[in-house]
C-alpha positions as MATLAB code, in Angstrom:
seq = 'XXXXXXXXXXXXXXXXXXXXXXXXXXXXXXXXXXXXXXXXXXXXXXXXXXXXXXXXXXXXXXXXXXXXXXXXXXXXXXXXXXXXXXXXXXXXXXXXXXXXXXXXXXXXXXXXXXXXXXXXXXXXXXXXXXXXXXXXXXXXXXXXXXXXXXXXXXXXXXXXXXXXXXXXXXXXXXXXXXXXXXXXXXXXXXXXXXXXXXXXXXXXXXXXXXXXXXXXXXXXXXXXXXXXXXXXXXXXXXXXXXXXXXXXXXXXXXXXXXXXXXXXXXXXXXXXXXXXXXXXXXXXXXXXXXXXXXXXXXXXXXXXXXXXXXXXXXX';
ca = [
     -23.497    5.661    3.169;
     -22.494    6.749   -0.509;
     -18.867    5.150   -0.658;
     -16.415    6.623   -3.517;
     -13.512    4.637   -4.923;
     -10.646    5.761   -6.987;
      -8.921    2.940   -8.624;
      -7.770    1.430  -11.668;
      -9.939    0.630  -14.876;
     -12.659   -2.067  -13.982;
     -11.868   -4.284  -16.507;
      -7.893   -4.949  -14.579;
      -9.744   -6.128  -11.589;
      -9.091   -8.992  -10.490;
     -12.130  -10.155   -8.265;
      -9.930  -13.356   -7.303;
      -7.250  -11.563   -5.429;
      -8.154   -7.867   -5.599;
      -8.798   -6.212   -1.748;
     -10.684   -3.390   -3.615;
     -12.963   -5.401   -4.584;
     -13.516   -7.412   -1.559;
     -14.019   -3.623   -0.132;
     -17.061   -3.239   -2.698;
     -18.807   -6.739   -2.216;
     -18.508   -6.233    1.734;
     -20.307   -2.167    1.463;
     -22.515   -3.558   -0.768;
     -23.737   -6.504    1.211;
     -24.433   -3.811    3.968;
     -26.567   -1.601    1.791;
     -24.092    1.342    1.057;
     -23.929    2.783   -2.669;
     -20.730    2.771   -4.523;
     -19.105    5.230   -7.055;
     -15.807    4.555   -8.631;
     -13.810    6.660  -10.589;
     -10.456    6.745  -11.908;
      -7.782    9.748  -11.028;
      -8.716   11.592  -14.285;
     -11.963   12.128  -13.227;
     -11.563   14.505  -10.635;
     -11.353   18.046  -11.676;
     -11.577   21.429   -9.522;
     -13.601   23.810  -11.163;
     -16.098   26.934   -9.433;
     -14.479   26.516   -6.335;
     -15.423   23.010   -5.992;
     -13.767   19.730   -6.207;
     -15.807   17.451   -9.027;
     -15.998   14.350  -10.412;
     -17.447   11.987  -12.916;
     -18.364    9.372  -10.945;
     -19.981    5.939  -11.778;
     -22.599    4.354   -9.511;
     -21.931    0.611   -9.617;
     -23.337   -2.656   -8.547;
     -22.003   -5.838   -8.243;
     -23.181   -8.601   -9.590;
     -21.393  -11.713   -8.992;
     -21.095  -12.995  -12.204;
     -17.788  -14.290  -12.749;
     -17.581  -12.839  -16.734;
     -19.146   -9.667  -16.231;
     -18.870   -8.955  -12.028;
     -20.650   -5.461  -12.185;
     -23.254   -3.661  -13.192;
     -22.598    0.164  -14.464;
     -24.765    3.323  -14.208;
     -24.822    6.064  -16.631;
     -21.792    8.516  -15.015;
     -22.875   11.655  -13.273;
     -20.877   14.815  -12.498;
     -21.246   15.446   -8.524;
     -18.689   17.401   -6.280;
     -17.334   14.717   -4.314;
     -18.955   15.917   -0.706;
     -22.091   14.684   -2.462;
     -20.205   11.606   -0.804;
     -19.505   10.388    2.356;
     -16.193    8.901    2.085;
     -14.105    8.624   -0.975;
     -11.132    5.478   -0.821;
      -7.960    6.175   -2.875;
      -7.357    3.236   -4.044;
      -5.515    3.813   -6.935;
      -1.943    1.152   -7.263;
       0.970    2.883   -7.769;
       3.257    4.056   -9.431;
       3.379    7.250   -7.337;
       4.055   10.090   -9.801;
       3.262   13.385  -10.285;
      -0.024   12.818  -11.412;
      -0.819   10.576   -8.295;
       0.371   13.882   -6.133;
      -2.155   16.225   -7.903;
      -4.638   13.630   -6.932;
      -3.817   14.333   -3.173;
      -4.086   18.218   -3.956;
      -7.565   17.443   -5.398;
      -8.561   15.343   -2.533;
      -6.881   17.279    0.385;
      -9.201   20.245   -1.508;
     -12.392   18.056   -1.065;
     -11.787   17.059    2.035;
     -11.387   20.547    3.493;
     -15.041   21.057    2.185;
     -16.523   18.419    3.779;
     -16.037   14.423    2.514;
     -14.104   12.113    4.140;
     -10.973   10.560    2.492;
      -9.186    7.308    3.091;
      -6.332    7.394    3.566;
      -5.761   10.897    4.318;
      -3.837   12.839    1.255;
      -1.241   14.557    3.351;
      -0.249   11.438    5.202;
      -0.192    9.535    1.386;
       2.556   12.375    0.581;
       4.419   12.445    3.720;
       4.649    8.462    3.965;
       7.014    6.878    1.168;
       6.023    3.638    1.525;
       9.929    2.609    1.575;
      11.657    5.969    3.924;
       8.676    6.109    6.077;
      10.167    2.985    8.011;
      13.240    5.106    9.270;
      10.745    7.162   11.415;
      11.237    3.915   13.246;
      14.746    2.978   13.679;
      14.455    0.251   16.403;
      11.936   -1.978   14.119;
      13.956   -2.104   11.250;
      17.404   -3.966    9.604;
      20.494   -1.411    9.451;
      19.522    0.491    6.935;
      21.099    3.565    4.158;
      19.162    5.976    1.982;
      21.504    8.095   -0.441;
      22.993    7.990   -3.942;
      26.868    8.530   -3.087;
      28.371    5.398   -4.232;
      31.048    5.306   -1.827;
      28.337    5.170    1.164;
      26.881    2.254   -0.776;
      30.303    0.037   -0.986;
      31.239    1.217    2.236;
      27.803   -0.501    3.980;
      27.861   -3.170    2.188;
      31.599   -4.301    2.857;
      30.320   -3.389    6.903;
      27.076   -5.810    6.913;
      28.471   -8.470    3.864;
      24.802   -9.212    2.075;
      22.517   -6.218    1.494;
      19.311   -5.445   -0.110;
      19.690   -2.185   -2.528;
      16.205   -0.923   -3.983;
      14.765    2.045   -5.504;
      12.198    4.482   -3.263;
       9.799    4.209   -5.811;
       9.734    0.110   -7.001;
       6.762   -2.039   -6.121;
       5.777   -5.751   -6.464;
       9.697   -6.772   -6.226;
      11.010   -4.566   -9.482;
      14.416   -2.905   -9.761;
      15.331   -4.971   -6.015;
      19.135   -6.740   -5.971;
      20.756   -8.407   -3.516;
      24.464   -8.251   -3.560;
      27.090   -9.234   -1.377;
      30.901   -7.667   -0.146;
      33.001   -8.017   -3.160;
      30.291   -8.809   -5.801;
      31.546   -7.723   -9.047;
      28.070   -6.702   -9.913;
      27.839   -3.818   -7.129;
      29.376   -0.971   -9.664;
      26.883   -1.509  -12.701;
      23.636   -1.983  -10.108;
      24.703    1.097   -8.350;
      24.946    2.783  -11.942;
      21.363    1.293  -12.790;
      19.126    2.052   -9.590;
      20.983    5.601   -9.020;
      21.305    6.559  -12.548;
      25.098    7.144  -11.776;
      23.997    8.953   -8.989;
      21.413   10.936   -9.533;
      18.542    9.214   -7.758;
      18.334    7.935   -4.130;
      18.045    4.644   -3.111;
      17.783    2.577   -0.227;
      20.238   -0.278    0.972;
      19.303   -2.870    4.047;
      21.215   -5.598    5.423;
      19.890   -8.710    4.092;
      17.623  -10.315    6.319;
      18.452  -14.203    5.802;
      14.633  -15.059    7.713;
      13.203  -14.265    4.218;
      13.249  -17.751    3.561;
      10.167  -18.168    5.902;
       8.240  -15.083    4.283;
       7.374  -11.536    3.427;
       4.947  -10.910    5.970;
       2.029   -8.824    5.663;
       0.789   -7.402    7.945;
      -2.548   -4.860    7.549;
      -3.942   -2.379   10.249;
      -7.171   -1.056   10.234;
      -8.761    1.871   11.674;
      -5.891    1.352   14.724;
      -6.234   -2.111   15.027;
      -3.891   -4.726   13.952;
      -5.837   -8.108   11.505;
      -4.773  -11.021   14.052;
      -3.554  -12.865   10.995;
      -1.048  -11.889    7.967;
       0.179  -13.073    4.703;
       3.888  -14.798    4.425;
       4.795  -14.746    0.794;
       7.597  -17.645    0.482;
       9.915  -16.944   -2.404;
      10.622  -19.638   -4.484;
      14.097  -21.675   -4.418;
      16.623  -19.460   -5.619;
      14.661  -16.221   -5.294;
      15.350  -13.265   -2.388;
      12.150  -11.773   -3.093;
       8.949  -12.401   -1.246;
       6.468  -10.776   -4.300;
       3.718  -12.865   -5.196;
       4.285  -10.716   -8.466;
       7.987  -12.597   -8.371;
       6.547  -15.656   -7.704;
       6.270  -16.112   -4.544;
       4.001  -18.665   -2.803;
       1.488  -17.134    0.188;
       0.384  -19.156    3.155;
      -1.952  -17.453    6.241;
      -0.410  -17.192    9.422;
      -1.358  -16.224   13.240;
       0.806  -12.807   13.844;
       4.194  -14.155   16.131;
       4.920  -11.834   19.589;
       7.093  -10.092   17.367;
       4.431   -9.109   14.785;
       2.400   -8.262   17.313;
       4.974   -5.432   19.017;
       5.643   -4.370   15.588;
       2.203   -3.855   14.657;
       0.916   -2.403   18.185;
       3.576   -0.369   18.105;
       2.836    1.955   14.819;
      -1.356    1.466   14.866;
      -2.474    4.012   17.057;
       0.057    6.341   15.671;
      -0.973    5.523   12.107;
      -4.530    6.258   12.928;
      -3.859    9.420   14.277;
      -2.410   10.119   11.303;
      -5.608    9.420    8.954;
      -3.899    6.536    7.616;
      -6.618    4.201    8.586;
      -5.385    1.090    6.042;
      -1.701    0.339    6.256;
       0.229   -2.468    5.155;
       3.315   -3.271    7.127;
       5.931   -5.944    5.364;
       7.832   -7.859    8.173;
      10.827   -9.919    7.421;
      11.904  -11.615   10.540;
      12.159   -9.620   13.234;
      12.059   -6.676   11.554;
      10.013   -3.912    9.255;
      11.152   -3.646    5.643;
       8.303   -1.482    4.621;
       5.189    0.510    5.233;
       2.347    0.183    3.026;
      -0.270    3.192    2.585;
      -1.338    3.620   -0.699;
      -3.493    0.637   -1.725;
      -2.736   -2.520    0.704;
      -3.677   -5.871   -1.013;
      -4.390   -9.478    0.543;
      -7.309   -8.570    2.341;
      -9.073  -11.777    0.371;
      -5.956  -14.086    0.995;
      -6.122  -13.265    4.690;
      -9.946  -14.007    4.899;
      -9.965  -17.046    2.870;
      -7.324  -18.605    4.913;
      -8.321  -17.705    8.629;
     -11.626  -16.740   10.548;
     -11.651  -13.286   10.236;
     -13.569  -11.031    7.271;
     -10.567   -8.355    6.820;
     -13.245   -6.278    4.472;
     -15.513   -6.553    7.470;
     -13.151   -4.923    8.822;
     -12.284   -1.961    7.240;
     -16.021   -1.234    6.278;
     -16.171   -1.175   10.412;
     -13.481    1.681   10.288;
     -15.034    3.127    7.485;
     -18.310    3.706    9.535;
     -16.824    4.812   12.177;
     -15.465    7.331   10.577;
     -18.231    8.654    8.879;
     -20.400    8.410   11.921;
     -18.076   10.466   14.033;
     -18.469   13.674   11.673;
];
């Protein structure tokens, strides 16, 4: 099949750790062409939904891992699926992205994951969908809702709606001096919305990632550890990872929201587990898919290369 991918610049990839490219090596391996292009390339013009597009090949050679095409302009149902894989941050520019590609994919091409359900899913509110999986929980930007929850639960988590890889994230506890001036900082004196959680002490044992593909859940995850004195299980923070069989827990969690998420057209989806309980839901570009597979039995790229042909061979 001819497989697009939007994503970052090449040259930020890292082919150590990066799940995109794991993605690329796996459809290549199989025989399917790849195109990448990055969010500026895609352009609507004469009714159509274009692109500049790069056919690429990889190589394997740890300096220079790929080999690039000249570029070619194609509407993008000259493809068969296209992957947003583009990292956050999820701005306005990301949103006109989904326009673009809900466009496209009402004439004809495939897209993973679907644009709506990107928009619709904030990878931090989409959890309250689901109130019996998650940690007492508050999204606002009154600051007397914010004292008043944390004097009820004692140690809370506040983050932004819009933070990834552990920025902006504080934990604070009833009577912390501190709680005026973070309020201040991650509302902007109350202009933005946040979200507070009760702090979930099991972090000490690991983040846990936890990926589902194409409505069924990767038998193993990802526990990032946070270092001694840290509350925050990013390996961007620090964190160390270790591969782990999913608990019973993980498992109702997970079997839980897969079939729904598929249903959806979110056929990749990162779920982080702390404990017993979700802290997050992961749709725009879930990592660890190399972590995963170098520490347990099972080829998570394998994986969602299965989805992605099944998708593409049911029409």
């Amino acid at each position: 099949m001819k497989l697009g991918i939007i994503l970052d610049p090449l040259d930020r990839i890292n082919t150590k750790k990066d799940s995109t490219y794991a993605m690329m090596v796996e459809a290549q391996q199989r025989g399917h062409e790849i195109f990448t292009m990055q969010q500026g390339d895609l352009a609507y013009a004469d009714g159509r939904v274009l692109a500049q597009m790069t056919p690429l090949q990889i190589t394997h050679d740890k300096t220079h891992w790929y080999a690039a095409q000249a570029p070619l302009e194609l509407p993008l149902n000259a493809l068969d699926v296209v992957l947003m894989r583009k990292d956050p941050p999820f701005d306005m520019e990301y949103i006109y992205s989904t326009y673009l590609l809900e466009r496209a994919q009402q004439q004809g091409v495939k897209v993973v994951n679907d644009p709506r359900a990107l928009r619709d899913h904030n990878e931090k509110f989409a959890i309250t969908e689901f109130p019996d999986l998650i940690p007492p929980t508050l999204v606002t930007r009154d600051a007397g809702r914010i004292r008043a929850f944390v004097a009820q639960q004692g140690d809370a988590i506040l983050k932004p709606l819009d933070g990834m890889g552990g920025s902006r994230i504080f934990r604070v506890r009833h009577g912390d001096l501190n709680l005026n001036v973070i309020m201040e900082t991650l509302t902007q004196h109350g202009h933005h919305t946040i979200m507070v959680q009760r702090y979930v002490p099991e972090i000490a044992d690991g983040d846990k990632r936890i990926l589902l593909i194409g409505g069924e859940v990767v038998p193993y995850l990802l526990a990032r550890i946070p270092v001694a004195g840290e509350h925050r299980g990013n390996l961007a923070a620090g964190a160390r990872s270790e591969v782990r069989p999913l608990s019973p827990r993980d498992w109702d969690i997970a079997r839980a929201l897969a079939p729904q998420m598929l249903q959806r057209g979110l056929v990749l989806v990162g779920l982080d587990v702390i404990g017993d309980y979700m802290t997050e839901l992961n749709v725009t570009s879930p990592t660890c898919f190399q972590e995963i597979s170098q520490g347990s039995d099972c080829n998570v790229a394998g994986m969602m290369l299965d989805a992605l042909e099944r998708l593409v061979e049911s029409g």
